XYZ file of C-alpha atoms in Angstrom:
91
model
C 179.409 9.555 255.992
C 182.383 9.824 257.640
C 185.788 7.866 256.718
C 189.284 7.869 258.410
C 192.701 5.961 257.483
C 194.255 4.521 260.945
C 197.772 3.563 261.010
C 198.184 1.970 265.069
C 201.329 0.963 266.331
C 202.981 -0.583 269.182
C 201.836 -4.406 270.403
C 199.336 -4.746 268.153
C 199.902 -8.275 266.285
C 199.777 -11.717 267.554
C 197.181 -9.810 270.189
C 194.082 -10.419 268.327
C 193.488 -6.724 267.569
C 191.895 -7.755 263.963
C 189.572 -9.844 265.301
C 188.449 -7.155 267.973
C 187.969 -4.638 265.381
C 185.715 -6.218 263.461
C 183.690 -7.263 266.207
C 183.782 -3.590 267.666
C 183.523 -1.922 263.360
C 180.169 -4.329 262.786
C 178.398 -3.759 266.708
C 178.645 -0.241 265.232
C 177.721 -0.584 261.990
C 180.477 0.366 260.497
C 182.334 -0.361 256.627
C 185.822 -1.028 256.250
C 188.449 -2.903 256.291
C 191.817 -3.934 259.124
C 195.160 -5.323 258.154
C 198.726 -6.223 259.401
C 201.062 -4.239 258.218
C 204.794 -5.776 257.765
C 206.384 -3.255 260.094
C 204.467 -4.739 262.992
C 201.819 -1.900 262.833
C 198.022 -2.491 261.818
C 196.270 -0.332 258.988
C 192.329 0.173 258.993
C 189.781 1.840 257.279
C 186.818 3.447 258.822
C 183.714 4.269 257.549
C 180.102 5.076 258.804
C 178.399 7.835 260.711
C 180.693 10.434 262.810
C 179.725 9.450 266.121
C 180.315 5.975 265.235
C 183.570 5.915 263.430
C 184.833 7.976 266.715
C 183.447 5.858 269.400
C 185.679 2.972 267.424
C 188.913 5.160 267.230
C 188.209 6.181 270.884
C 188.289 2.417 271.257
C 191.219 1.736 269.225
C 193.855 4.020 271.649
C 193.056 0.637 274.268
C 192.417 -1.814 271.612
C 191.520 -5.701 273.152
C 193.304 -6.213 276.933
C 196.550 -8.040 275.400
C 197.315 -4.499 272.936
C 199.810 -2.226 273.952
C 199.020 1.145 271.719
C 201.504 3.571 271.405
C 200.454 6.166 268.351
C 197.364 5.981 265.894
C 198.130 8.527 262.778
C 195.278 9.012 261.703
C 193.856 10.447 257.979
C 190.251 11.327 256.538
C 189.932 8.946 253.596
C 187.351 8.326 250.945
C 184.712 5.357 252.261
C 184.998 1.625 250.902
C 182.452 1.621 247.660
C 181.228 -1.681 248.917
C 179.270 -2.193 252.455
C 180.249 -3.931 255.780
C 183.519 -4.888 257.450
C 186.861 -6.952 255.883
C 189.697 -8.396 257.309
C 192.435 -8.103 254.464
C 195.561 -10.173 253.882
C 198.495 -8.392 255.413
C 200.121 -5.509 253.249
C-alpha cells in the first residue's frame, strides 16, 4: 500500500476542492483523509494502491474547474489504520 502527505496551495478553499477529493479518493478506492488548513492551503492524506494514489495526485495539480493550484509538497506517510475516505475539521 502506498501512502503520501499532500500539502496544495493556491485557490483551493471556498472552491469545493474537499468535496472533489473525496469523490475522486472513493471512485478510486482510496483511504484517507482532506482538510483546510488555516493558511488558505488544503492538507490530505493518501492511501491505497500506487497506481491509484497517483492517478489522484495527477488529479490534484488541476483539482475541480474553480481551483487554481500553484504547488503540492508532497511526503510518503504511514496509511490511515482505519479504511475509506474523511473529510476532517479544518487544522
Amino acid at each position: 500500500m502506498a501512502a503520501r502527505r499532500l500539502r496544495i496551495e493556491g485557490h483551493v478553499q471556498g472552491v469545493g476542492y474537499r468535496d472533489w477529493m473525496m469523490r475522486e479518493a472513493r471512485r478510486l478506492g482510496l483511504s484517507g483523509w482532506v482538510r483546510n488548513r488555516k493558511d488558505g492551503s488544503v492538507e490530505a492524506l493518501l492511501a491505497g494502491d500506487e497506481p491509484s494514489v497517483l492517478t489522484l495526485l495527477t488529479a490534484c495539480r488541476a483539482g475541480p474547474p474553480l481551483a487554481r493550484v500553484t504547488s503540492i509538497v508532497e511526503d510518503f506517510a504511514e496509511p490511515p489504520e482505519e479504511p475509506g475516505f474523511l473529510k476532517l475539521p479544518s487544522a
